[in-house]
Amino acid sequence: MDLLLHLPHRYQDRTRIVPLRALRVGQECLVQGQVTDSRIIRGRRRNWLVVLNDGEGALTLRFFHFSQRQVENLKIGRTARCFGEVRAGPTGMEMAHPEYRDYAEPPTELEARLTPVYPTTKGLGQTRLRALVAQVRALDWPQGSALPLESLFLLHLPPAGATDDDIAQAQERIARDELTAYYLVMRFRQSQRQSQQAPPLPQAQQLGRTLLEHLGFQLTRAQRRVVREVLLDLAQSRPMLRLLQGDVGSGKTVVAAFAAIRAAEHQAQTALMAPTEILAEQHYLSFSSWLTPLGIPVAMLTGGQGKAMRQRTLEGLASGETLVAVGTHALFQQATAFDNLALTIVDEQHRFGVHQRMALRAKGRTPHQLIMTATPIPRTLTMALYADMDVSLLDELPPGRQPIDTRLVAASRRDEVLARIAKVLDAGQQAYWVCTLIEDSDQLYAESAETTWQRLRAQLPGRRIGLIHGRMKSEEKAAVMAAFKAGDHQLLVATTVIEVGVDVPNASLMVIENPERLGLAQLHQLRGRIGRGTRKSYCILLYGTPLREVSRARLKVIRESQDGFHIAEQDLALRGPGEILGTRQTGETRFRVADLARHAHLIPEIIQEGQRLLTEAPEEAEALRLAWAGGDVGPVSV
Ligand code: ADP
Ligand code: MG
């Protein structure tokens, strides 16, 4: 069954011979011709060249590795039938190392079907896979299978003449089933969760109220609503699994604090996990300032901490004395044990994998889970991909925020930008300079940030300029962040390590170099580091020229909107959802056939169909779910 769902990712057409005069570069095809020349060239590398002619055109075959025997067999006058990719060579069209057979008189028969090319798995080559599929095809299939067999076989063994359209249609048919099955898996998990037991955490003291009085600001309406939703969930005896979506700066952290306070009222523990040490540190500071006055002990646990400090934290968690632990993935490492973990909170969940979230969850029995994300996901996608969760939305920013003015500036105008920075710094405000790179290499990243930092120090003399990147030790990073927060650094040169969560209200200018290299969601996150105070903030997108058309369109979206959801929807239209969900996340939501970039438009119908099956044909729903997911968890999201 799994074999049937292991589908070809492309096809080779060996059902027809392409005339040599009609060859195009890049084409992969079957050709045939008589050998009119064969010679070995001795240059830097030995080459064997064979020229084929079919009466109307010619093609050169080029071999770097060959045996004497091959040369003897494929000689002038023989006819060769080859399959390979056409490329441009020094003297015309070529194929390098094609598959070939030579004949005195070639057979007239050709393959009847397109040849599937499978993503190969270890130990299973194409030939073996093709043979297996043919065997499976020959089996007697019962009527009414839960799998769309006809479409599956069409994709495995498409008949000669099958068009791209036919293939796309079959794929869509299967994608529809797969997405429906996925939706059913999510709904199934949701209903399973309903039958699990979690420690109920009803209101016990008035600690939350005390925090409200000392917070120094009023909660927004949206925050009040979401806090209420979360606290209601916590009071139940089944585990909460709630996704809190809120744009950057919407104030998710304080919502998390109210949840932790509720657990603490029951002497139960909370673990808050952040993706970076910088963010963990910052959350630790916020939580300490809010919770310590209420008598709730808070501790921090990160990988970069000193041994002694860490040991003390671990002891506090194991004994149950520490009620709230803020940290990085160190929280779910083996050495970490909790006495009574009742609530796990994952911040910026798109940075984590589902396994990490599960590992944290496993530190308690069946703890309540709150999952926070600033990555806006269009509503239709949420409803399908997160159908196992309840969703809360913080759709309001705290008052007094000034909109960010975003400008597109060509890198050739760097001098003007520098003058602008100087002016902002000299007026007592702070700024970020964000360096980007295409390669995902910490080392290159660090080097480029370092170079930029040197340069900016020379160009902005007399200003205090800090540097932060992912290669620094965690204490160093923390020290730099603290200095920036305290205003000791005026300008912070940074890599995208500051993408999430960093909160310095006095920073009112951000320059992002080569923004075209980043996804819109990431740009929006980065930009969210400014506009946190009451002063008008500016974001300068310093793009490399020339800018491609799509890049221009995408940056225009960022310039014109500050609504993360709108940006996500535009991005979905321009680039597909991989961008929105982030590579880490899509890496996990791996569908076998469905491709959200191509099939997202099916989702509303799929939800409808899934709901219909659940109410009208539960047996069919179960068969479909099992056909795709088996007894296993199936494809997974968050
Ligand atoms: P995010 O949702 O991006 O995680 P944060 O929780 O970091 O946002 O909040 C951003 C900033 O706004 C913080 O400095 C926080 O203290 C502040 N804040 C949160 N809620 C409010 C509010 N209701 N009024 C004013 N400021 C708030
Ligand atoms: Mg945050």
XYZ file of C-alpha atoms and ligand atoms in Angstrom:
666
model
C 0.000 0.000 0.000
C 2.824 2.343 0.916
C 4.380 1.465 -2.395
C 1.336 2.707 -4.248
C 1.597 6.027 -2.470
C 5.258 6.328 -3.345
C 4.625 8.238 -6.537
C 6.923 9.191 -9.385
C 8.084 12.786 -9.234
C 8.556 12.948 -12.999
C 8.371 10.926 -16.172
C 10.540 10.001 -19.106
C 8.970 9.708 -22.484
C 10.383 6.710 -24.299
C 7.229 6.219 -26.292
C 8.436 8.200 -29.295
C 11.629 8.998 -31.116
C 12.411 12.689 -31.451
C 13.917 13.696 -34.835
C 17.459 15.039 -34.381
C 16.706 18.324 -36.102
C 13.937 19.009 -33.555
C 16.070 18.634 -30.408
C 16.024 21.369 -27.835
C 18.575 22.015 -25.098
C 17.441 20.590 -21.794
C 15.043 18.119 -23.370
C 15.203 14.556 -22.103
C 14.233 12.258 -24.905
C 14.665 9.194 -27.019
C 16.620 9.585 -30.273
C 17.902 7.279 -32.952
C 20.474 7.606 -35.723
C 23.235 5.973 -37.646
C 26.802 6.306 -36.442
C 28.693 8.421 -38.962
C 31.777 9.153 -36.914
C 33.514 7.779 -33.839
C 36.749 9.138 -32.440
C 38.704 9.373 -29.240
C 40.080 12.763 -28.346
C 43.106 12.985 -26.091
C 43.039 16.286 -24.300
C 43.141 17.145 -20.626
C 40.585 14.371 -20.299
C 40.060 11.500 -22.682
C 36.770 11.853 -24.594
C 35.021 9.490 -26.901
C 32.810 11.251 -29.412
C 30.221 9.488 -31.543
C 28.195 11.331 -34.172
C 24.695 10.123 -35.000
C 22.757 11.137 -38.073
C 19.121 10.397 -38.837
C 19.077 11.852 -42.335
C 17.816 15.256 -41.265
C 19.934 16.177 -38.294
C 22.924 15.155 -36.241
C 23.790 14.667 -32.578
C 27.081 14.057 -30.802
C 27.323 11.547 -27.979
C 30.105 12.288 -25.533
C 31.624 9.764 -23.138
C 34.277 10.402 -20.511
C 34.289 6.864 -19.217
C 34.179 4.054 -21.730
C 35.647 0.674 -22.472
C 37.457 -0.572 -25.500
C 34.575 -2.955 -25.993
C 32.039 -0.149 -26.224
C 34.138 1.602 -28.871
C 34.408 -1.597 -30.875
C 30.668 -2.235 -30.769
C 29.318 1.207 -31.494
C 31.098 1.751 -34.775
C 30.355 3.572 -37.987
C 27.375 2.123 -39.796
C 25.597 0.800 -36.689
C 22.338 2.367 -35.528
C 22.060 3.628 -31.950
C 18.935 4.330 -29.963
C 19.694 6.606 -26.985
C 17.904 8.194 -24.104
C 19.380 11.215 -22.383
C 19.366 14.923 -21.852
C 20.243 17.230 -24.709
C 22.776 19.936 -24.062
C 24.676 22.445 -26.108
C 28.194 21.266 -26.956
C 31.072 22.997 -28.746
C 29.929 21.750 -32.159
C 26.159 21.494 -31.703
C 23.695 19.382 -29.746
C 25.151 16.671 -27.509
C 24.178 13.982 -25.074
C 26.695 13.059 -22.408
C 26.615 9.451 -21.301
C 23.162 8.613 -22.642
C 21.638 5.232 -22.039
C 21.984 3.521 -25.402
C 21.703 0.302 -27.349
C 23.125 -0.321 -30.752
C 21.663 -2.386 -33.528
C 22.332 -3.432 -37.089
C 18.613 -3.083 -37.648
C 16.682 -1.366 -34.806
C 13.334 -2.843 -33.680
C 10.219 -0.853 -34.491
C 8.597 -1.349 -31.098
C 8.690 1.435 -28.523
C 7.509 1.554 -24.951
C 3.765 1.758 -24.570
C 3.824 3.889 -21.439
C 5.687 6.831 -20.026
C 8.501 5.701 -17.774
C 8.035 6.830 -14.166
C 11.016 8.222 -12.284
C 10.701 7.711 -8.547
C 12.356 9.494 -5.697
C 14.632 6.585 -4.815
C 15.020 5.241 -1.355
C 18.102 3.444 -0.117
C 18.474 0.012 -1.626
C 15.535 0.401 -4.001
C 16.530 1.432 -7.501
C 14.257 2.651 -10.282
C 14.130 -0.706 -12.044
C 13.167 -2.584 -8.916
C 10.539 0.009 -8.005
C 9.038 -0.129 -11.481
C 8.887 -3.908 -11.388
C 7.253 -3.871 -7.948
C 4.627 -1.388 -9.040
C 3.831 -3.500 -12.095
C 3.332 -6.503 -9.800
C 1.053 -4.542 -7.516
C -0.915 -3.347 -10.517
C -1.486 -6.919 -11.584
C -3.054 -7.870 -8.244
C -6.757 -8.311 -7.958
C -7.963 -5.131 -6.347
C -11.210 -5.273 -4.384
C -13.967 -2.942 -5.406
C -14.463 0.147 -3.323
C -10.940 0.653 -1.999
C -10.484 3.777 0.091
C -7.629 4.800 -2.192
C -8.191 6.444 -5.585
C -6.678 3.491 -7.416
C -7.427 4.593 -10.920
C -5.626 7.900 -10.457
C -2.764 6.214 -8.636
C -2.177 3.738 -11.430
C -2.400 6.498 -13.974
C 0.438 8.250 -12.184
C 2.534 5.092 -11.848
C 2.007 3.849 -15.364
C 0.700 6.645 -17.531
C -0.336 5.472 -21.019
C 1.570 6.789 -24.013
C 0.147 10.149 -24.966
C -0.854 11.077 -21.422
C -0.603 14.861 -21.288
C 0.670 17.065 -18.477
C -2.945 17.921 -17.904
C -3.945 14.304 -17.422
C -1.165 13.908 -14.883
C -2.075 17.123 -13.061
C -5.694 16.039 -12.900
C -4.845 12.679 -11.422
C -2.547 14.399 -8.934
C -5.275 16.776 -7.901
C -7.700 13.926 -7.446
C -5.240 12.170 -5.133
C -4.219 15.377 -3.356
C -7.854 15.953 -2.566
C -8.044 12.572 -0.863
C -4.780 13.031 0.920
C -5.732 16.437 2.297
C -9.132 15.142 3.347
C -7.444 12.232 5.109
C -5.080 14.664 6.771
C -7.969 16.766 7.967
C -9.622 13.621 9.341
C -6.429 12.654 11.153
C -6.348 16.063 12.798
C -9.992 15.794 13.807
C -9.373 12.305 15.107
C -6.522 13.521 17.277
C -8.714 16.291 18.545
C -11.380 13.856 19.622
C -8.774 11.618 21.255
C -7.549 14.563 23.240
C -11.074 15.085 24.552
C -10.848 11.729 26.292
C -7.496 12.370 27.981
C -7.115 13.580 31.548
C -5.187 16.686 32.515
C -4.941 18.449 35.855
C -7.828 20.927 35.986
C -6.607 24.403 36.947
C -9.611 26.498 37.957
C -9.181 29.899 39.524
C -7.776 29.446 43.006
C -6.371 32.784 44.113
C -6.430 36.323 42.852
C -2.846 36.395 41.597
C -3.848 37.233 38.035
C -5.790 40.215 39.238
C -2.782 41.404 41.204
C -0.647 41.260 38.083
C -3.269 43.241 36.148
C -3.027 46.007 38.719
C 0.761 46.188 38.557
C 1.278 45.658 34.848
C 1.553 49.350 34.015
C -0.695 49.037 30.979
C -4.237 47.981 30.191
C -4.714 44.754 28.319
C -6.176 45.203 24.866
C -9.660 43.831 24.242
C -8.124 41.024 22.224
C -5.726 40.136 25.042
C -8.556 40.036 27.569
C -10.558 37.772 25.285
C -7.656 35.410 24.681
C -6.647 35.273 28.344
C -10.212 34.311 29.119
C -10.175 31.573 26.450
C -6.930 30.158 27.795
C -7.995 30.238 31.439
C -11.282 28.551 30.593
C -9.392 25.749 28.866
C -7.055 25.357 31.820
C -9.971 24.869 34.177
C -11.006 21.733 32.281
C -9.883 18.238 33.080
C -8.931 17.526 29.469
C -5.665 18.852 28.104
C -5.700 22.202 26.380
C -4.067 22.386 22.959
C -4.410 25.954 21.886
C -2.662 27.848 19.131
C -2.297 31.527 19.876
C -1.773 33.509 16.718
C -0.898 37.140 17.018
C 1.026 39.490 14.833
C 4.414 40.730 16.010
C 3.991 43.126 18.882
C 0.426 42.099 19.648
C 1.448 41.173 23.210
C 1.464 37.391 23.372
C 4.008 37.153 26.184
C 1.773 38.613 28.822
C -1.014 36.213 27.838
C 1.421 33.383 28.503
C 2.207 34.919 31.877
C -1.436 34.782 32.947
C -1.544 31.099 32.044
C 1.618 30.391 34.059
C 0.173 32.264 37.033
C -2.931 30.107 36.926
C -0.812 26.940 37.065
C 1.264 28.417 39.886
C -1.895 29.043 41.912
C -2.107 25.242 42.055
C 1.573 24.769 42.843
C 1.849 23.266 39.352
C 4.784 23.938 37.045
C 4.994 25.722 33.702
C 7.721 25.415 31.094
C 8.019 28.216 28.549
C 10.225 27.322 25.606
C 11.728 29.905 23.251
C 13.755 29.197 20.111
C 16.788 31.344 20.932
C 18.753 32.174 24.046
C 18.240 35.878 23.440
C 14.518 35.420 23.492
C 14.601 33.051 26.465
C 16.618 35.587 28.403
C 14.181 38.336 27.540
C 11.174 36.250 28.526
C 12.933 35.354 31.732
C 13.331 39.036 32.554
C 9.673 39.813 31.768
C 8.355 36.817 33.671
C 10.572 37.570 36.666
C 9.388 41.147 36.818
C 5.754 40.056 36.627
C 5.764 36.861 38.699
C 8.420 37.283 41.362
C 6.413 40.018 43.168
C 3.535 37.519 43.317
C 5.776 35.054 45.109
C 6.116 32.728 42.115
C 9.679 31.419 41.682
C 10.928 31.713 38.085
C 14.145 30.179 36.732
C 15.955 30.130 33.426
C 17.409 27.081 31.706
C 19.523 27.343 28.568
C 22.316 25.347 26.993
C 24.778 28.190 27.266
C 24.457 28.570 31.027
C 27.291 27.850 33.426
C 27.258 24.388 35.032
C 26.641 25.482 38.601
C 23.767 27.756 37.671
C 22.220 25.056 35.555
C 22.537 22.481 38.293
C 20.713 24.753 40.693
C 17.904 25.322 38.207
C 17.574 21.598 37.556
C 17.284 20.912 41.258
C 14.598 23.526 41.652
C 12.598 21.973 38.830
C 12.988 18.416 40.048
C 11.921 19.297 43.591
C 8.974 21.338 42.369
C 10.169 24.427 44.169
C 10.640 26.391 40.930
C 7.217 26.886 39.442
C 8.073 28.517 36.146
C 10.982 27.559 33.908
C 11.834 29.771 30.955
C 14.352 28.385 28.529
C 15.440 26.996 25.220
C 15.358 23.389 24.068
C 17.489 22.638 27.133
C 14.082 22.317 28.783
C 13.341 18.954 27.239
C 16.828 17.507 27.419
C 17.274 14.264 29.319
C 18.718 15.760 32.441
C 15.692 17.978 32.905
C 12.985 16.571 35.153
C 9.926 18.311 36.496
C 8.104 17.464 39.675
C 4.683 18.455 38.445
C 4.606 19.964 34.969
C 1.059 21.010 34.147
C 1.527 23.543 31.361
C 3.913 23.847 28.455
C 4.134 27.014 26.404
C 6.002 27.082 23.118
C 6.835 30.511 21.767
C 7.462 31.089 18.073
C 6.419 27.555 17.367
C 7.391 27.704 13.695
C 10.993 27.551 14.867
C 10.450 24.204 16.498
C 9.647 20.807 15.121
C 6.726 18.755 16.267
C 9.134 16.327 17.933
C 10.587 19.041 20.091
C 7.155 20.107 21.183
C 6.290 16.498 21.960
C 9.543 16.013 23.875
C 8.683 18.971 26.054
C 5.169 17.681 26.554
C 6.561 14.319 27.622
C 8.146 16.002 30.650
C 4.728 16.114 32.203
C 1.930 13.529 32.226
C -0.605 15.160 29.945
C 0.133 18.829 30.410
C -1.920 21.611 28.899
C -0.245 23.124 25.866
C -0.223 26.684 24.652
C 1.490 27.277 21.347
C 2.251 30.798 20.239
C 3.110 32.020 16.798
C 3.564 35.322 15.078
C 3.652 33.633 11.703
C 0.349 34.568 10.242
C -1.227 31.680 8.443
C -4.201 32.334 6.198
C -7.387 31.219 7.816
C -8.236 28.511 5.328
C -4.867 26.858 5.832
C -5.198 27.092 9.601
C -8.556 25.386 9.543
C -7.134 22.389 7.723
C -3.584 22.170 9.034
C -4.400 22.894 12.652
C -7.746 21.185 12.839
C -6.551 19.324 15.935
C -6.100 22.544 17.887
C -8.251 25.326 19.169
C -7.157 28.648 17.811
C -7.063 32.057 19.499
C -6.341 35.212 17.629
C -4.801 38.422 18.965
C -6.082 40.699 16.245
C -5.342 44.032 17.863
C -2.132 45.868 18.661
C -1.647 47.727 21.943
C -2.643 51.371 21.588
C -0.220 54.172 20.867
C 1.827 52.276 18.345
C 2.936 54.359 15.406
C 2.715 52.679 12.034
C 6.104 51.817 10.570
C 7.062 53.747 7.485
C 8.738 51.268 5.137
C 10.872 52.484 2.235
C 12.553 50.699 -0.636
C 16.000 52.145 -1.240
C 18.584 50.984 -3.789
C 21.945 49.961 -2.356
C 23.546 52.664 -4.489
C 22.039 55.198 -2.082
C 23.795 53.752 0.941
C 25.376 57.112 1.797
C 22.011 58.758 2.278
C 20.986 55.903 4.513
C 24.113 56.349 6.613
C 23.357 60.043 7.022
C 19.879 59.121 8.139
C 21.178 56.677 10.729
C 23.604 59.255 12.079
C 20.747 61.689 12.522
C 18.563 59.181 14.344
C 21.375 58.076 16.667
C 22.383 61.637 17.441
C 18.789 62.364 18.449
C 19.081 59.692 21.161
C 17.226 56.926 19.383
C 18.480 53.502 18.453
C 18.650 51.483 15.273
C 19.238 48.024 13.834
C 21.261 47.097 10.784
C 20.315 43.634 9.617
C 22.622 41.590 7.381
C 21.283 38.787 5.251
C 22.829 35.950 3.304
C 21.468 33.369 0.952
C 23.449 30.436 2.280
C 22.257 29.060 5.517
C 25.701 29.049 7.047
C 26.255 30.456 10.503
C 29.885 31.009 9.733
C 29.381 33.012 6.537
C 26.637 34.907 8.272
C 28.909 35.828 11.128
C 31.637 36.910 8.735
C 29.355 39.138 6.712
C 27.935 40.729 9.844
C 31.432 41.257 11.168
C 32.551 42.948 7.936
C 29.517 45.184 7.917
C 30.133 46.064 11.533
C 33.751 47.105 10.811
C 32.607 49.167 7.885
C 29.828 50.914 9.759
C 32.173 51.744 12.617
C 34.454 53.480 10.137
C 31.575 55.244 8.421
C 29.777 56.362 11.577
C 32.646 57.495 13.793
C 31.918 58.393 17.379
C 28.771 56.273 17.604
C 28.535 53.184 19.797
C 27.925 50.232 17.529
C 27.321 46.680 18.723
C 27.434 43.378 16.884
C 25.426 40.226 17.420
C 25.310 36.983 15.471
C 24.548 33.306 15.946
C 28.184 32.258 16.305
C 28.766 34.195 19.504
C 28.686 32.497 22.890
C 25.397 32.865 24.685
C 26.877 35.046 27.424
C 28.321 37.336 24.788
C 24.987 37.564 23.028
C 23.197 38.262 26.269
C 25.706 40.969 27.159
C 25.324 42.667 23.774
C 21.546 42.529 23.992
C 21.590 43.922 27.509
C 23.873 46.747 26.389
C 21.586 47.563 23.501
C 18.555 47.489 25.742
C 20.278 49.796 28.197
C 21.171 52.186 25.376
C 24.925 51.561 25.638
C 24.930 50.483 22.020
C 23.189 52.955 19.737
C 23.281 50.851 16.609
C 23.095 47.078 16.580
C 24.514 45.218 13.601
C 22.771 41.872 13.573
C 22.003 38.795 11.584
C 18.475 37.466 11.573
C 19.083 36.090 15.099
C 17.094 39.101 16.208
C 14.176 38.026 14.065
C 12.071 36.789 16.912
C 10.853 38.480 20.003
C 13.515 41.088 20.730
C 11.851 44.065 22.350
C 13.655 47.432 22.583
C 11.059 50.205 22.324
C 13.631 52.978 21.840
C 14.768 51.488 18.525
C 12.972 53.361 15.771
C 14.978 52.622 12.642
C 15.853 49.383 10.939
C 17.916 48.904 7.822
C 17.625 45.510 6.174
C 20.299 44.736 3.619
C 19.254 42.674 0.607
C 15.698 42.167 1.806
C 14.912 40.395 -1.461
C 16.717 37.365 -0.061
C 14.233 36.900 2.751
C 10.689 35.647 2.819
C 7.935 38.131 3.467
C 6.966 36.524 6.740
C 10.550 36.821 7.918
C 10.795 40.436 6.803
C 7.606 41.217 8.632
C 8.980 39.551 11.767
C 12.219 41.487 11.534
C 10.448 44.749 10.992
C 8.368 43.994 14.082
C 11.477 44.750 16.183
C 10.792 48.451 15.623
C 7.602 50.441 16.028
C 7.390 49.215 19.622
C 7.654 52.591 21.213
C 5.504 55.631 20.713
C 7.866 57.266 18.221
C 7.390 56.985 14.493
C 9.600 54.225 13.137
C 11.219 53.678 9.762
C 12.240 50.513 8.024
C 14.623 50.861 5.099
C 14.835 47.960 2.711
C 18.224 48.381 1.094
C 17.909 46.226 -1.965
C 20.611 45.089 -4.371
C 20.035 46.179 -7.933
C 18.648 45.103 -10.303
C 15.571 43.748 -8.615
C 13.623 41.000 -10.312
C 9.970 41.591 -11.094
C 8.652 39.130 -8.486
C 10.983 40.520 -5.835
C 9.749 43.992 -6.551
C 6.143 42.869 -6.254
C 6.872 41.105 -2.973
C 8.718 44.033 -1.431
C 5.862 46.259 -2.478
C 3.532 44.108 -0.383
C 5.761 44.636 2.645
C 5.987 48.354 2.008
C 2.274 48.842 1.689
C 0.970 46.646 4.468
C 1.652 46.046 8.122
C -0.969 43.443 8.532
C 0.782 40.121 8.907
C -2.230 38.203 7.694
C -2.613 40.288 4.591
C 1.103 39.904 3.899
C 0.843 36.151 4.315
C -2.059 35.951 1.926
C -0.250 37.992 -0.698
C 2.801 35.857 -0.230
C 0.708 32.756 -0.683
C -0.482 34.170 -3.976
C 3.007 35.208 -5.083
C 5.161 32.363 -3.868
C 3.129 29.557 -2.381
C 2.762 28.521 1.228
C 6.241 27.108 1.827
C 7.241 30.649 2.458
C 4.524 31.289 4.968
C 4.825 28.124 6.918
C 8.589 28.427 6.965
C 10.878 25.728 5.694
C 11.149 24.017 9.020
C 7.486 23.623 9.283
C 6.790 22.518 5.756
C 9.629 20.078 6.230
C 7.335 18.342 8.646
C 4.052 18.730 6.918
C 5.239 16.536 4.154
C 2.426 15.375 2.000
C 3.038 12.595 -0.401
C 1.118 14.011 -3.300
C -0.545 17.207 -2.180
C 1.461 20.335 -2.766
C 0.047 23.300 -0.898
C 1.423 25.690 -3.496
C -0.755 24.039 -6.105
C -3.614 22.649 -4.093
C -4.339 25.278 -1.429
C -7.444 26.309 -3.345
C -8.965 22.903 -2.612
C -8.928 23.400 1.135
C -12.338 24.972 1.687
C -13.993 22.085 -0.177
C -11.866 19.600 1.676
C -12.961 20.884 5.048
C -16.554 20.677 3.913
C -16.122 17.180 2.602
C -14.311 16.089 5.765
C -17.079 17.431 7.961
C -19.703 15.783 5.788
C -17.941 12.421 6.045
C -17.649 12.704 9.814
C -21.349 13.281 10.272
C -22.863 11.284 7.422
C -20.421 8.493 6.717
C -18.158 7.922 9.719
C -17.107 4.490 8.457
C -15.993 5.888 5.152
C -14.161 8.654 7.000
C -12.322 6.122 9.099
C -11.414 4.014 6.063
C -9.995 7.058 4.317
C -8.045 8.166 7.357
C -6.565 4.712 7.877
C -5.792 4.214 4.193
C -3.520 7.220 4.300
C -2.292 7.292 7.863
C -2.515 3.641 8.822
C -2.256 3.170 12.554
C 0.525 5.715 12.453
C 0.321 9.406 13.219
C 0.256 10.174 9.537
C 1.499 13.414 8.138
C 2.094 15.886 10.901
C 1.772 19.582 11.331
C 3.021 21.730 14.227
P 4.629 39.593 20.716
O 3.205 39.271 20.487
O 5.327 40.017 19.447
O 5.356 38.502 21.429
P 5.250 41.055 23.102
O 4.571 40.158 24.034
O 6.736 40.982 23.016
O 4.648 40.884 21.624
O 4.793 42.538 23.405
C 5.371 43.634 22.732
C 5.514 44.815 23.681
O 4.240 45.348 23.952
C 6.115 44.465 25.001
O 6.981 45.496 25.373
C 4.922 44.385 25.934
O 5.272 44.643 27.266
C 4.030 45.449 25.369
N 2.607 45.245 25.599
C 1.941 44.080 25.599
N 0.627 44.278 25.802
C 0.450 45.616 25.917
C -0.688 46.447 26.139
N -1.910 45.945 26.268
N -0.474 47.785 26.212
C 0.759 48.288 26.061
N 1.856 47.568 25.857
C 1.725 46.230 25.787
Mg 6.903 37.261 21.229
